[in-house]
Amino acid sequence: MALAAALRVPARVLLRAGGQLPGAALGRTEQADGGGDGARRFGSQRVLVEPDAGAGVAVMKLKNPPVNTLSLEFLTELVICLEKLESDRSFRGVVLTSGACPAGGCLMTLTCDYRVLADNPRYCIGLNETQLGIVAPFWFKDTLENVIGHRAAERALQLGLLFPPAEALQVGIVDQVVPEEQVQSTALSAIAQWMTTPDHARQLTKAMMRKATASRLITQRDADVQNFVSFISKDSIQKSLQLYLERLKEKKR
Amino acid sequence: MALAAALRVPARVLLRAGGQLPGAALGRTEQADGGGDGARRFGSQRVLVEPDAGAGVAVMKLKNPPVNTLSLEFLTELVICLEKLESDRSFRGVVLTSGACPAGGCLMTLTCDYRVLADNPRYCIGLNETQLGIVAPFWFKDTLENVIGHRAAERALQLGLLFPPAEALQVGIVDQVVPEEQVQSTALSAIAQWMTTPDHARQLTKAMMRKATASRLITQRDADVQNFVSFISKDSIQKSLQLYLERLKEKKR
Amino acid sequence: MALAAALRVPARVLLRAGGQLPGAALGRTEQADGGGDGARRFGSQRVLVEPDAGAGVAVMKLKNPPVNTLSLEFLTELVICLEKLESDRSFRGVVLTSGACPAGGCLMTLTCDYRVLADNPRYCIGLNETQLGIVAPFWFKDTLENVIGHRAAERALQLGLLFPPAEALQVGIVDQVVPEEQVQSTALSAIAQWMTTPDHARQLTKAMMRKATASRLITQRDADVQNFVSFISKDSIQKSLQLYLERLKEKKR
C-alpha cells in the first residue's frame, strides 16, 4: 500500500503481547555487558533495536526511507525483531519510533497500547486510504473504531483525514502530544506506568479487549486478501492511485 | 409517528449513497439552462429540490406544515426526489433542510453524513419517543448509538431528550451550530469538503461503516413492523399518546 | 473478590428495572405512617432502606464495614431489599448509597442509570482487578465499555485504574461530582428527572439498550464461573492476591 511522504515522528508504546505474535524463538537478544544502554543494539538498518534489559524495555526504530514503505522485507524484519524481544523474558515493553504514519503506519500505531506524537504541524496521523481512491480494510476500520469511536471513525475514513497533532489529540487517535525532543522519553514513561500492572493480568485483559476484532480478522483474512487484490488490480483504481502519486510529486516541487 | 411542534431549522448534508436506495430511475433532472441556480427546481410543495448541477449539489427543502409529519405521501415524495438525484450522475451531494427534527425527523438527520443546526434555543433535536410513551425502534437506537456512543444514547433515549443547540453540539448529535442565516451555506461548505474524496472510495467506506446497522434492520424489518403495530394498537399506549398530544396543545395556548 | 479499603461515598441512582430482577415478591414494604420520611425503614444493619412512598423513591444504604465486601450474605440481603421495592408498585426509583466502589462495587454502580460521586480526592472509582493480579470478567468489561467507550475501557482495565473524582467525571464513569453533603440530594434530583418519563416506555428502552450485554452474560454465565474458579485457584494467582493484600496493609500503617 502506498504511503504519503511528509516527515512524521511519533513514538508508540507496545507491551508484550503475551503470545499474540507467532512464538518462534529466533535467538536470544544479546544481554547487557555493563554498558550504559544495558544491552547491545541489534536489528538491521531499517529496524534498529536498542534494548535496555535492565529496564525491561527496548526501543525499536523504524527507518525505511523515504517514507517507511511497508514492504514485505521491512515488515518481515520488524516481525523478526518483535519475536526476538517477545521470546526474551527480560523484556516487558517495546517503544516503536517511526517517521511516518498514514495508512498502514497509522494502523501499526493503533495496535499499540499508547501513542505519543511530536508537536509539529507537519506530522500527521490517520487512515487516508480514500484520498488515494482505495478503501481501508475492515480490520483497519475496526481498530480505528475501537480507539476513537464509530462517528469519528466514519468521518475520518470517509474523508481520509490526516490529523495534525492538536486534532489528533482531540479526536483521541493519539494519547499525548509533546515537543519533538520529548517524544521518546514520554513514551518510556508511559510504558513504565503500564509495566506497574502484573503482566499476566494485563495480557489477559488486553486479549479480552481485542478478541472480537482479532477473531474477525483471522476468520476473514483470506477473503480480505482476495478482495483487496481484485480491487487494487482494477484499471480504474490503478488510475486513481496514479493520480494521487502525481499530485504528491507536484506538491513536493 | 407523531412529532412535536416547535419550529426547528436544521440543515443536513447527504451524499450520494451509492446504490443504497432502490435504483429505479425516475427520469432525469432538468439540466441547467444558464440560470444562476444551474438547474430548474423540481419536486412538490412539500419536497422542493433546488439543483445546482454545476456544483453537483442539490438542496432539498422539506416543508410539510405544520410539523413535517412523516406521512406516507410525504416520505414517498422524498424518496422519489432522492432517487431522481441518485440516478443523475451530475449530482454528488444533497443538502436536506428541514423545519423539525424530533423522533423520525431526527432519525433522518442521523443517517446523513454531517449535521448543521441553527443556533436558536427554540430548535431542538433528539429521539423523544419515551416522552410520548412509546419506544424508539432498535434501528433508531443503533443509528443514534453510532453517532453519540452507547452511554449518551442510553440517557437520551431513556429520558426522551430533545437537545437544544449547545447541548446537541456537546453530545455530538450535530456537528456544527451556526447562526440561522448561515445554516445552508455551512452545510454546502461541508458537502464540498466531503466531495473532495473520490466517490467510489467514499461510498465503499460508508457502506462498510453502516453495514452492520443496515443489515440488522433489513433482516428484522418485518418483525419490527409487526412489533410496532401491535404495541401502538394497545389501549394503554393510545391513551399515553393522547395525553402527550393534549399536553402539547396546552403548551401552545 | 477483595476490595480496596479507603472511604468512598458515591450515591447511585437505580430505577425500577421492570422485571429484570427475579420477580419473587418478598412481602410489601411497610407504608407511610404520616412520619416525615413517608414510610418506615426496613432492611438490615448492612442494607438499610429508607423508603419515601410519597415520592416513590427509596434510599438504600450499603454498610458492610470496613469496605463493603460483597459477601454472599451481603449480596443476598441487597437482592431481597431490591425485590421488596421492585414488587411494591408505589416505588419507581432507588438511590443506592455506598462507601466503596472499586471492582465489584464499581460494577454495581455501572449498572445504575446515573452516578453521583462525592468531590473528595480520597474517593475513587474503577475496576482495579489487574492491580490485584486478576482479570475483570467479560461482563464487567462489557458494562464498563458501554459507559465509557472501548479505548477508555481498555486503558482503565489494563492499568486497573481507580479514578479520583475529577478524572472520573472526565472519563464519564460518573455523571456528576458534587460536594459530599450534596451527593444524596443530587441523586434524588436526578432520579426525579428520570421519573418524568413514562415507566413502561423507559423500561422497554432500557432493556433494549442493555439486551446484548445481559444476554451475553446469561448465556455464558456457567462457563464464566468455572473459568473464574479455576483461575483464582491457581497458586500463582493466590500468591499475586497475597502480595496485593500485604501492600494494602503496609499502606495503612
PDB file of C-alpha atoms in Angstrom, chain B:
ATOM      1  CA  MET B   1     -45.421   8.586  14.336  1.00  0.00           C
ATOM      2  CA  ALA B   2     -46.481  11.864  15.911  1.00  0.00           C
ATOM      3  CA  LEU B   3     -43.934  14.652  16.053  1.00  0.00           C
ATOM      4  CA  ALA B   4     -43.528  17.652  18.329  1.00  0.00           C
ATOM      5  CA  ALA B   5     -44.438  21.042  17.044  1.00  0.00           C
ATOM      6  CA  ALA B   6     -41.851  23.752  17.617  1.00  0.00           C
ATOM      7  CA  LEU B   7     -40.153  25.398  14.667  1.00  0.00           C
ATOM      8  CA  ARG B   8     -36.715  23.944  14.090  1.00  0.00           C
ATOM      9  CA  VAL B   9     -34.484  24.546  11.095  1.00  0.00           C
ATOM     10  CA  PRO B  10     -31.502  22.255  10.831  1.00  0.00           C
ATOM     11  CA  ALA B  11     -29.855  21.578   7.507  1.00  0.00           C
ATOM     12  CA  ARG B  12     -28.263  18.225   6.906  1.00  0.00           C
ATOM     13  CA  VAL B  13     -25.794  17.004   4.410  1.00  0.00           C
ATOM     14  CA  LEU B  14     -26.430  13.831   2.499  1.00  0.00           C
ATOM     15  CA  LEU B  15     -24.060  12.443  -0.072  1.00  0.00           C
ATOM     16  CA  ARG B  16     -24.827  10.005  -2.847  1.00  0.00           C
ATOM     17  CA  ALA B  17     -25.454   6.736  -1.155  1.00  0.00           C
ATOM     18  CA  GLY B  18     -24.028   4.665  -3.978  1.00  0.00           C
ATOM     19  CA  GLY B  19     -26.973   2.461  -4.671  1.00  0.00           C
ATOM     20  CA  GLN B  20     -28.181   2.306  -1.096  1.00  0.00           C
ATOM     21  CA  LEU B  21     -31.604   3.480  -2.215  1.00  0.00           C
ATOM     22  CA  PRO B  22     -33.600   1.420  -4.714  1.00  0.00           C
ATOM     23  CA  GLY B  23     -32.060   2.247  -8.075  1.00  0.00           C
ATOM     24  CA  ALA B  24     -35.189   2.846 -10.125  1.00  0.00           C
ATOM     25  CA  ALA B  25     -34.526   5.806 -12.374  1.00  0.00           C
ATOM     26  CA  LEU B  26     -37.454   8.183 -12.262  1.00  0.00           C
ATOM     27  CA  GLY B  27     -36.447  10.468 -15.060  1.00  0.00           C
ATOM     28  CA  ARG B  28     -33.622  12.906 -15.378  1.00  0.00           C
ATOM     29  CA  THR B  29     -33.461  16.153 -13.537  1.00  0.00           C
ATOM     30  CA  GLU B  30     -33.854  19.072 -15.903  1.00  0.00           C
ATOM     31  CA  GLN B  31     -30.404  20.387 -16.630  1.00  0.00           C
ATOM     32  CA  ALA B  32     -29.085  23.877 -16.138  1.00  0.00           C
ATOM     33  CA  ASP B  33     -30.291  26.422 -18.648  1.00  0.00           C
ATOM     34  CA  GLY B  34     -27.705  29.067 -17.924  1.00  0.00           C
ATOM     35  CA  GLY B  35     -29.642  30.482 -14.976  1.00  0.00           C
ATOM     36  CA  GLY B  36     -27.901  31.363 -11.725  1.00  0.00           C
ATOM     37  CA  ASP B  37     -29.061  28.211  -9.980  1.00  0.00           C
ATOM     38  CA  GLY B  38     -27.517  25.969 -12.578  1.00  0.00           C
ATOM     39  CA  ALA B  39     -30.747  23.963 -12.995  1.00  0.00           C
ATOM     40  CA  ARG B  40     -34.514  24.211 -12.687  1.00  0.00           C
ATOM     41  CA  ARG B  41     -36.262  23.499  -9.460  1.00  0.00           C
ATOM     42  CA  PHE B  42     -38.376  20.406  -9.239  1.00  0.00           C
ATOM     43  CA  GLY B  43     -40.342  18.454  -6.667  1.00  0.00           C
ATOM     44  CA  SER B  44     -43.586  19.255  -4.945  1.00  0.00           C
ATOM     45  CA  GLN B  45     -44.722  21.853  -2.469  1.00  0.00           C
ATOM     46  CA  ARG B  46     -43.705  19.542   0.355  1.00  0.00           C
ATOM     47  CA  VAL B  47     -40.347  18.493  -1.081  1.00  0.00           C
ATOM     48  CA  LEU B  48     -38.753  21.278  -3.055  1.00  0.00           C
ATOM     49  CA  VAL B  49     -35.489  20.494  -4.836  1.00  0.00           C
ATOM     50  CA  GLU B  50     -33.126  23.248  -5.927  1.00  0.00           C
ATOM     51  CA  PRO B  51     -30.454  21.566  -8.014  1.00  0.00           C
ATOM     52  CA  ASP B  52     -27.098  23.149  -8.781  1.00  0.00           C
ATOM     53  CA  ALA B  53     -25.776  20.770 -11.429  1.00  0.00           C
ATOM     54  CA  GLY B  54     -22.652  22.866 -11.892  1.00  0.00           C
ATOM     55  CA  ALA B  55     -21.635  22.301  -8.299  1.00  0.00           C
ATOM     56  CA  GLY B  56     -23.048  18.772  -8.371  1.00  0.00           C
ATOM     57  CA  VAL B  57     -25.188  19.530  -5.326  1.00  0.00           C
ATOM     58  CA  ALA B  58     -28.926  19.859  -4.766  1.00  0.00           C
ATOM     59  CA  VAL B  59     -30.701  21.487  -1.848  1.00  0.00           C
ATOM     60  CA  MET B  60     -33.841  19.614  -0.833  1.00  0.00           C
ATOM     61  CA  LYS B  61     -36.323  21.537   1.288  1.00  0.00           C
ATOM     62  CA  LEU B  62     -38.774  19.591   3.403  1.00  0.00           C
ATOM     63  CA  LYS B  63     -41.932  21.577   4.053  1.00  0.00           C
ATOM     64  CA  ASN B  64     -44.882  19.612   5.326  1.00  0.00           C
ATOM     65  CA  PRO B  65     -46.518  22.111   7.704  1.00  0.00           C
ATOM     66  CA  PRO B  66     -47.089  22.440  10.495  1.00  0.00           C
ATOM     67  CA  VAL B  67     -44.503  19.936  11.765  1.00  0.00           C
ATOM     68  CA  ASN B  68     -43.170  17.973   8.778  1.00  0.00           C
ATOM     69  CA  THR B  69     -45.247  14.968   9.768  1.00  0.00           C
ATOM     70  CA  LEU B  70     -43.672  11.945   8.090  1.00  0.00           C
ATOM     71  CA  SER B  71     -46.788  10.737   6.305  1.00  0.00           C
ATOM     72  CA  LEU B  72     -46.612   8.027   3.650  1.00  0.00           C
ATOM     73  CA  GLU B  73     -47.250  10.625   0.915  1.00  0.00           C
ATOM     74  CA  PHE B  74     -44.524  12.928   2.202  1.00  0.00           C
ATOM     75  CA  LEU B  75     -41.956  10.126   2.552  1.00  0.00           C
ATOM     76  CA  THR B  76     -42.841   8.803  -0.919  1.00  0.00           C
ATOM     77  CA  GLU B  77     -42.240  12.221  -2.448  1.00  0.00           C
ATOM     78  CA  LEU B  78     -38.962  12.472  -0.544  1.00  0.00           C
ATOM     79  CA  VAL B  79     -37.767   9.089  -1.826  1.00  0.00           C
ATOM     80  CA  ILE B  80     -38.775   9.908  -5.396  1.00  0.00           C
ATOM     81  CA  CYS B  81     -36.806  13.146  -5.296  1.00  0.00           C
ATOM     82  CA  LEU B  82     -33.768  11.399  -3.821  1.00  0.00           C
ATOM     83  CA  GLU B  83     -33.947   8.671  -6.467  1.00  0.00           C
ATOM     84  CA  LYS B  84     -34.117  11.295  -9.178  1.00  0.00           C
ATOM     85  CA  LEU B  85     -30.925  12.876  -7.896  1.00  0.00           C
ATOM     86  CA  GLU B  86     -29.351   9.483  -7.241  1.00  0.00           C
ATOM     87  CA  SER B  87     -29.905   8.394 -10.829  1.00  0.00           C
ATOM     88  CA  ASP B  88     -28.498  11.632 -12.220  1.00  0.00           C
ATOM     89  CA  ARG B  89     -24.725  11.360 -12.332  1.00  0.00           C
ATOM     90  CA  SER B  90     -24.298  15.118 -12.347  1.00  0.00           C
ATOM     91  CA  PHE B  91     -25.225  15.205  -8.662  1.00  0.00           C
ATOM     92  CA  ARG B  92     -22.841  14.036  -5.977  1.00  0.00           C
ATOM     93  CA  GLY B  93     -24.363  15.599  -2.893  1.00  0.00           C
ATOM     94  CA  VAL B  94     -27.653  16.665  -1.351  1.00  0.00           C
ATOM     95  CA  VAL B  95     -28.370  19.162   1.398  1.00  0.00           C
ATOM     96  CA  LEU B  96     -31.627  18.446   3.217  1.00  0.00           C
ATOM     97  CA  THR B  97     -33.184  21.371   5.027  1.00  0.00           C
ATOM     98  CA  SER B  98     -35.949  20.753   7.458  1.00  0.00           C
ATOM     99  CA  GLY B  99     -38.038  22.588   9.951  1.00  0.00           C
ATOM    100  CA  ALA B 100     -38.495  19.866  12.562  1.00  0.00           C
ATOM    101  CA  CYS B 101     -36.370  17.088  13.883  1.00  0.00           C
ATOM    102  CA  PRO B 102     -37.687  15.188  16.841  1.00  0.00           C
ATOM    103  CA  ALA B 103     -38.204  11.417  16.521  1.00  0.00           C
ATOM    104  CA  GLY B 104     -38.420  10.371  12.848  1.00  0.00           C
ATOM    105  CA  GLY B 105     -37.061  13.732  11.694  1.00  0.00           C
ATOM    106  CA  CYS B 106     -34.052  13.227  13.918  1.00  0.00           C
ATOM    107  CA  LEU B 107     -33.503   9.712  12.560  1.00  0.00           C
ATOM    108  CA  MET B 108     -33.449  11.086   9.022  1.00  0.00           C
ATOM    109  CA  THR B 109     -30.841  13.602  10.145  1.00  0.00           C
ATOM    110  CA  LEU B 110     -28.731  10.904  11.813  1.00  0.00           C
ATOM    111  CA  THR B 111     -28.454   8.954   8.558  1.00  0.00           C
ATOM    112  CA  CYS B 112     -26.805  11.953   6.903  1.00  0.00           C
ATOM    113  CA  ASP B 113     -23.058  12.454   6.797  1.00  0.00           C
ATOM    114  CA  TYR B 114     -22.969  15.827   8.519  1.00  0.00           C
ATOM    115  CA  ARG B 115     -25.402  17.834  10.601  1.00  0.00           C
ATOM    116  CA  VAL B 116     -25.680  21.612  10.973  1.00  0.00           C
ATOM    117  CA  LEU B 117     -28.145  23.140  13.441  1.00  0.00           C
ATOM    118  CA  ALA B 118     -29.327  26.744  13.682  1.00  0.00           C
ATOM    119  CA  ASP B 119     -28.194  28.429  16.896  1.00  0.00           C
ATOM    120  CA  ASN B 120     -31.590  29.166  18.330  1.00  0.00           C
ATOM    121  CA  PRO B 121     -32.639  27.667  21.670  1.00  0.00           C
ATOM    122  CA  ARG B 122     -36.107  27.013  20.236  1.00  0.00           C
ATOM    123  CA  TYR B 123     -34.624  24.449  17.841  1.00  0.00           C
ATOM    124  CA  CYS B 124     -34.054  21.071  19.423  1.00  0.00           C
ATOM    125  CA  ILE B 125     -33.059  17.674  18.111  1.00  0.00           C
ATOM    126  CA  GLY B 126     -33.495  14.233  19.588  1.00  0.00           C
ATOM    127  CA  LEU B 127     -35.392  10.963  19.768  1.00  0.00           C
ATOM    128  CA  ASN B 128     -38.151  11.857  22.224  1.00  0.00           C
ATOM    129  CA  GLU B 129     -40.237   8.701  21.819  1.00  0.00           C
ATOM    130  CA  THR B 130     -40.323   7.800  25.536  1.00  0.00           C
ATOM    131  CA  GLN B 131     -41.862  11.195  26.303  1.00  0.00           C
ATOM    132  CA  LEU B 132     -44.801  10.087  24.149  1.00  0.00           C
ATOM    133  CA  GLY B 133     -44.976   6.768  25.989  1.00  0.00           C
ATOM    134  CA  ILE B 134     -43.610   4.829  23.035  1.00  0.00           C
ATOM    135  CA  VAL B 135     -40.209   3.280  22.322  1.00  0.00           C
ATOM    136  CA  ALA B 136     -37.711   4.171  19.595  1.00  0.00           C
ATOM    137  CA  PRO B 137     -37.260   1.156  17.270  1.00  0.00           C
ATOM    138  CA  PHE B 138     -33.946  -0.726  17.553  1.00  0.00           C
ATOM    139  CA  TRP B 139     -32.677   0.756  14.307  1.00  0.00           C
ATOM    140  CA  PHE B 140     -33.249   4.283  15.612  1.00  0.00           C
ATOM    141  CA  LYS B 141     -31.271   3.187  18.669  1.00  0.00           C
ATOM    142  CA  ASP B 142     -28.456   1.621  16.610  1.00  0.00           C
ATOM    143  CA  THR B 143     -28.204   4.729  14.436  1.00  0.00           C
ATOM    144  CA  LEU B 144     -28.116   7.110  17.405  1.00  0.00           C
ATOM    145  CA  GLU B 145     -25.562   4.922  19.188  1.00  0.00           C
ATOM    146  CA  ASN B 146     -23.320   5.035  16.108  1.00  0.00           C
ATOM    147  CA  VAL B 147     -23.343   8.823  16.285  1.00  0.00           C
ATOM    148  CA  ILE B 148     -23.119   9.641  20.018  1.00  0.00           C
ATOM    149  CA  GLY B 149     -21.994   6.381  21.653  1.00  0.00           C
ATOM    150  CA  HIS B 150     -23.731   3.919  23.964  1.00  0.00           C
ATOM    151  CA  ARG B 151     -23.926   5.840  27.248  1.00  0.00           C
ATOM    152  CA  ALA B 152     -25.123   9.112  25.738  1.00  0.00           C
ATOM    153  CA  ALA B 153     -27.650   7.185  23.639  1.00  0.00           C
ATOM    154  CA  GLU B 154     -28.990   5.329  26.667  1.00  0.00           C
ATOM    155  CA  ARG B 155     -29.513   8.548  28.607  1.00  0.00           C
ATOM    156  CA  ALA B 156     -31.001  10.354  25.597  1.00  0.00           C
ATOM    157  CA  LEU B 157     -33.410   7.518  24.791  1.00  0.00           C
ATOM    158  CA  GLN B 158     -34.498   6.736  28.360  1.00  0.00           C
ATOM    159  CA  LEU B 159     -35.246  10.401  29.023  1.00  0.00           C
ATOM    160  CA  GLY B 160     -36.507  11.142  25.502  1.00  0.00           C
ATOM    161  CA  LEU B 161     -34.205  14.168  25.419  1.00  0.00           C
ATOM    162  CA  LEU B 162     -34.575  16.938  22.866  1.00  0.00           C
ATOM    163  CA  PHE B 163     -31.208  18.713  22.811  1.00  0.00           C
ATOM    164  CA  PRO B 164     -31.057  22.480  22.327  1.00  0.00           C
ATOM    165  CA  PRO B 165     -28.161  23.632  20.090  1.00  0.00           C
ATOM    166  CA  ALA B 166     -25.346  23.929  22.659  1.00  0.00           C
ATOM    167  CA  GLU B 167     -26.122  20.535  24.198  1.00  0.00           C
ATOM    168  CA  ALA B 168     -26.661  18.966  20.786  1.00  0.00           C
ATOM    169  CA  LEU B 169     -23.173  20.026  19.779  1.00  0.00           C
ATOM    170  CA  GLN B 170     -21.625  18.852  23.032  1.00  0.00           C
ATOM    171  CA  VAL B 171     -23.185  15.392  22.901  1.00  0.00           C
ATOM    172  CA  GLY B 172     -22.254  15.146  19.207  1.00  0.00           C
ATOM    173  CA  ILE B 173     -25.747  14.676  17.743  1.00  0.00           C
ATOM    174  CA  VAL B 174     -24.934  17.605  15.425  1.00  0.00           C
ATOM    175  CA  ASP B 175     -21.539  18.544  14.019  1.00  0.00           C
ATOM    176  CA  GLN B 176     -21.904  22.319  13.903  1.00  0.00           C
ATOM    177  CA  VAL B 177     -24.140  25.019  15.352  1.00  0.00           C
ATOM    178  CA  VAL B 178     -24.220  28.284  13.390  1.00  0.00           C
ATOM    179  CA  PRO B 179     -26.370  31.410  13.170  1.00  0.00           C
ATOM    180  CA  GLU B 180     -29.661  30.645  11.442  1.00  0.00           C
ATOM    181  CA  GLU B 181     -28.831  32.532   8.256  1.00  0.00           C
ATOM    182  CA  GLN B 182     -25.606  30.541   7.813  1.00  0.00           C
ATOM    183  CA  VAL B 183     -27.079  27.056   8.176  1.00  0.00           C
ATOM    184  CA  GLN B 184     -27.437  26.340   4.470  1.00  0.00           C
ATOM    185  CA  SER B 185     -24.104  27.842   3.417  1.00  0.00           C
ATOM    186  CA  THR B 186     -22.322  25.918   6.180  1.00  0.00           C
ATOM    187  CA  ALA B 187     -23.925  22.688   5.026  1.00  0.00           C
ATOM    188  CA  LEU B 188     -22.856  23.466   1.454  1.00  0.00           C
ATOM    189  CA  SER B 189     -19.273  24.035   2.625  1.00  0.00           C
ATOM    190  CA  ALA B 190     -19.305  20.756   4.495  1.00  0.00           C
ATOM    191  CA  ILE B 191     -20.579  18.873   1.482  1.00  0.00           C
ATOM    192  CA  ALA B 192     -17.871  20.476  -0.644  1.00  0.00           C
ATOM    193  CA  GLN B 193     -15.279  19.012   1.724  1.00  0.00           C
ATOM    194  CA  TRP B 194     -16.869  15.554   1.539  1.00  0.00           C
ATOM    195  CA  MET B 195     -16.853  15.796  -2.248  1.00  0.00           C
ATOM    196  CA  THR B 196     -13.053  16.123  -2.267  1.00  0.00           C
ATOM    197  CA  THR B 197     -12.818  12.357  -1.634  1.00  0.00           C
ATOM    198  CA  PRO B 198     -13.159  10.118  -4.724  1.00  0.00           C
ATOM    199  CA  ASP B 199     -16.785   8.937  -4.814  1.00  0.00           C
ATOM    200  CA  HIS B 200     -16.229   5.188  -5.210  1.00  0.00           C
ATOM    201  CA  ALA B 201     -13.808   5.006  -2.285  1.00  0.00           C
ATOM    202  CA  ARG B 202     -16.019   7.135  -0.047  1.00  0.00           C
ATOM    203  CA  GLN B 203     -19.131   5.137  -0.882  1.00  0.00           C
ATOM    204  CA  LEU B 204     -17.498   1.778  -0.196  1.00  0.00           C
ATOM    205  CA  THR B 205     -16.164   3.168   3.086  1.00  0.00           C
ATOM    206  CA  LYS B 206     -19.594   4.449   4.084  1.00  0.00           C
ATOM    207  CA  ALA B 207     -21.212   1.121   3.235  1.00  0.00           C
ATOM    208  CA  MET B 208     -18.577  -0.656   5.367  1.00  0.00           C
ATOM    209  CA  MET B 209     -19.240   1.668   8.326  1.00  0.00           C
ATOM    210  CA  ARG B 210     -23.011   1.206   8.189  1.00  0.00           C
ATOM    211  CA  LYS B 211     -23.267  -2.401   7.046  1.00  0.00           C
ATOM    212  CA  ALA B 212     -23.922  -3.967  10.455  1.00  0.00           C
ATOM    213  CA  THR B 213     -26.673  -1.480  11.314  1.00  0.00           C
ATOM    214  CA  ALA B 214     -28.320  -1.639   7.882  1.00  0.00           C
ATOM    215  CA  SER B 215     -28.202  -5.455   7.723  1.00  0.00           C
ATOM    216  CA  ARG B 216     -29.801  -5.751  11.131  1.00  0.00           C
ATOM    217  CA  LEU B 217     -32.663  -3.501  10.051  1.00  0.00           C
ATOM    218  CA  ILE B 218     -33.180  -5.317   6.762  1.00  0.00           C
ATOM    219  CA  THR B 219     -33.165  -8.759   8.416  1.00  0.00           C
ATOM    220  CA  GLN B 220     -35.579  -7.810  11.182  1.00  0.00           C
ATOM    221  CA  ARG B 221     -37.733  -5.358   9.289  1.00  0.00           C
ATOM    222  CA  ASP B 222     -40.940  -7.393   9.144  1.00  0.00           C
ATOM    223  CA  ALA B 223     -40.716  -8.423  12.784  1.00  0.00           C
ATOM    224  CA  ASP B 224     -40.123  -4.792  13.735  1.00  0.00           C
ATOM    225  CA  VAL B 225     -43.173  -3.578  11.815  1.00  0.00           C
ATOM    226  CA  GLN B 226     -45.409  -6.228  13.398  1.00  0.00           C
ATOM    227  CA  ASN B 227     -43.975  -5.471  16.805  1.00  0.00           C
ATOM    228  CA  PHE B 228     -44.623  -1.752  16.397  1.00  0.00           C
ATOM    229  CA  VAL B 229     -48.163  -2.202  15.111  1.00  0.00           C
ATOM    230  CA  SER B 230     -49.144  -4.499  17.976  1.00  0.00           C
ATOM    231  CA  PHE B 231     -47.512  -2.134  20.513  1.00  0.00           C
ATOM    232  CA  ILE B 232     -49.052   1.041  19.152  1.00  0.00           C
ATOM    233  CA  SER B 233     -52.515  -0.551  18.968  1.00  0.00           C
ATOM    234  CA  LYS B 234     -52.677  -1.228  22.687  1.00  0.00           C
ATOM    235  CA  ASP B 235     -55.248   0.823  24.576  1.00  0.00           C
ATOM    236  CA  SER B 236     -52.691   1.889  27.183  1.00  0.00           C
ATOM    237  CA  ILE B 237     -50.296   3.175  24.531  1.00  0.00           C
ATOM    238  CA  GLN B 238     -53.048   5.008  22.668  1.00  0.00           C
ATOM    239  CA  LYS B 239     -54.018   6.620  25.964  1.00  0.00           C
ATOM    240  CA  SER B 240     -50.403   7.626  26.566  1.00  0.00           C
ATOM    241  CA  LEU B 241     -50.159   9.234  23.125  1.00  0.00           C
ATOM    242  CA  GLN B 242     -53.463  11.009  23.709  1.00  0.00           C
ATOM    243  CA  LEU B 243     -52.123  12.500  26.935  1.00  0.00           C
ATOM    244  CA  TYR B 244     -48.984  13.676  25.176  1.00  0.00           C
ATOM    245  CA  LEU B 245     -50.926  15.366  22.395  1.00  0.00           C
ATOM    246  CA  GLU B 246     -53.160  17.099  24.925  1.00  0.00           C
ATOM    247  CA  ARG B 247     -50.142  18.395  26.795  1.00  0.00           C
ATOM    248  CA  LEU B 248     -48.723  19.716  23.502  1.00  0.00           C
ATOM    249  CA  LYS B 249     -51.971  21.574  22.792  1.00  0.00           C
ATOM    250  CA  GLU B 250     -51.966  23.096  26.262  1.00  0.00           C
ATOM    251  CA  LYS B 251     -48.412  24.327  25.775  1.00  0.00           C
ATOM    252  CA  LYS B 252     -49.425  26.197  22.657  1.00  0.00           C
ATOM    253  CA  ARG B 253     -52.258  28.039  24.272  1.00  0.00           C
TER     254      ARG B 253
END
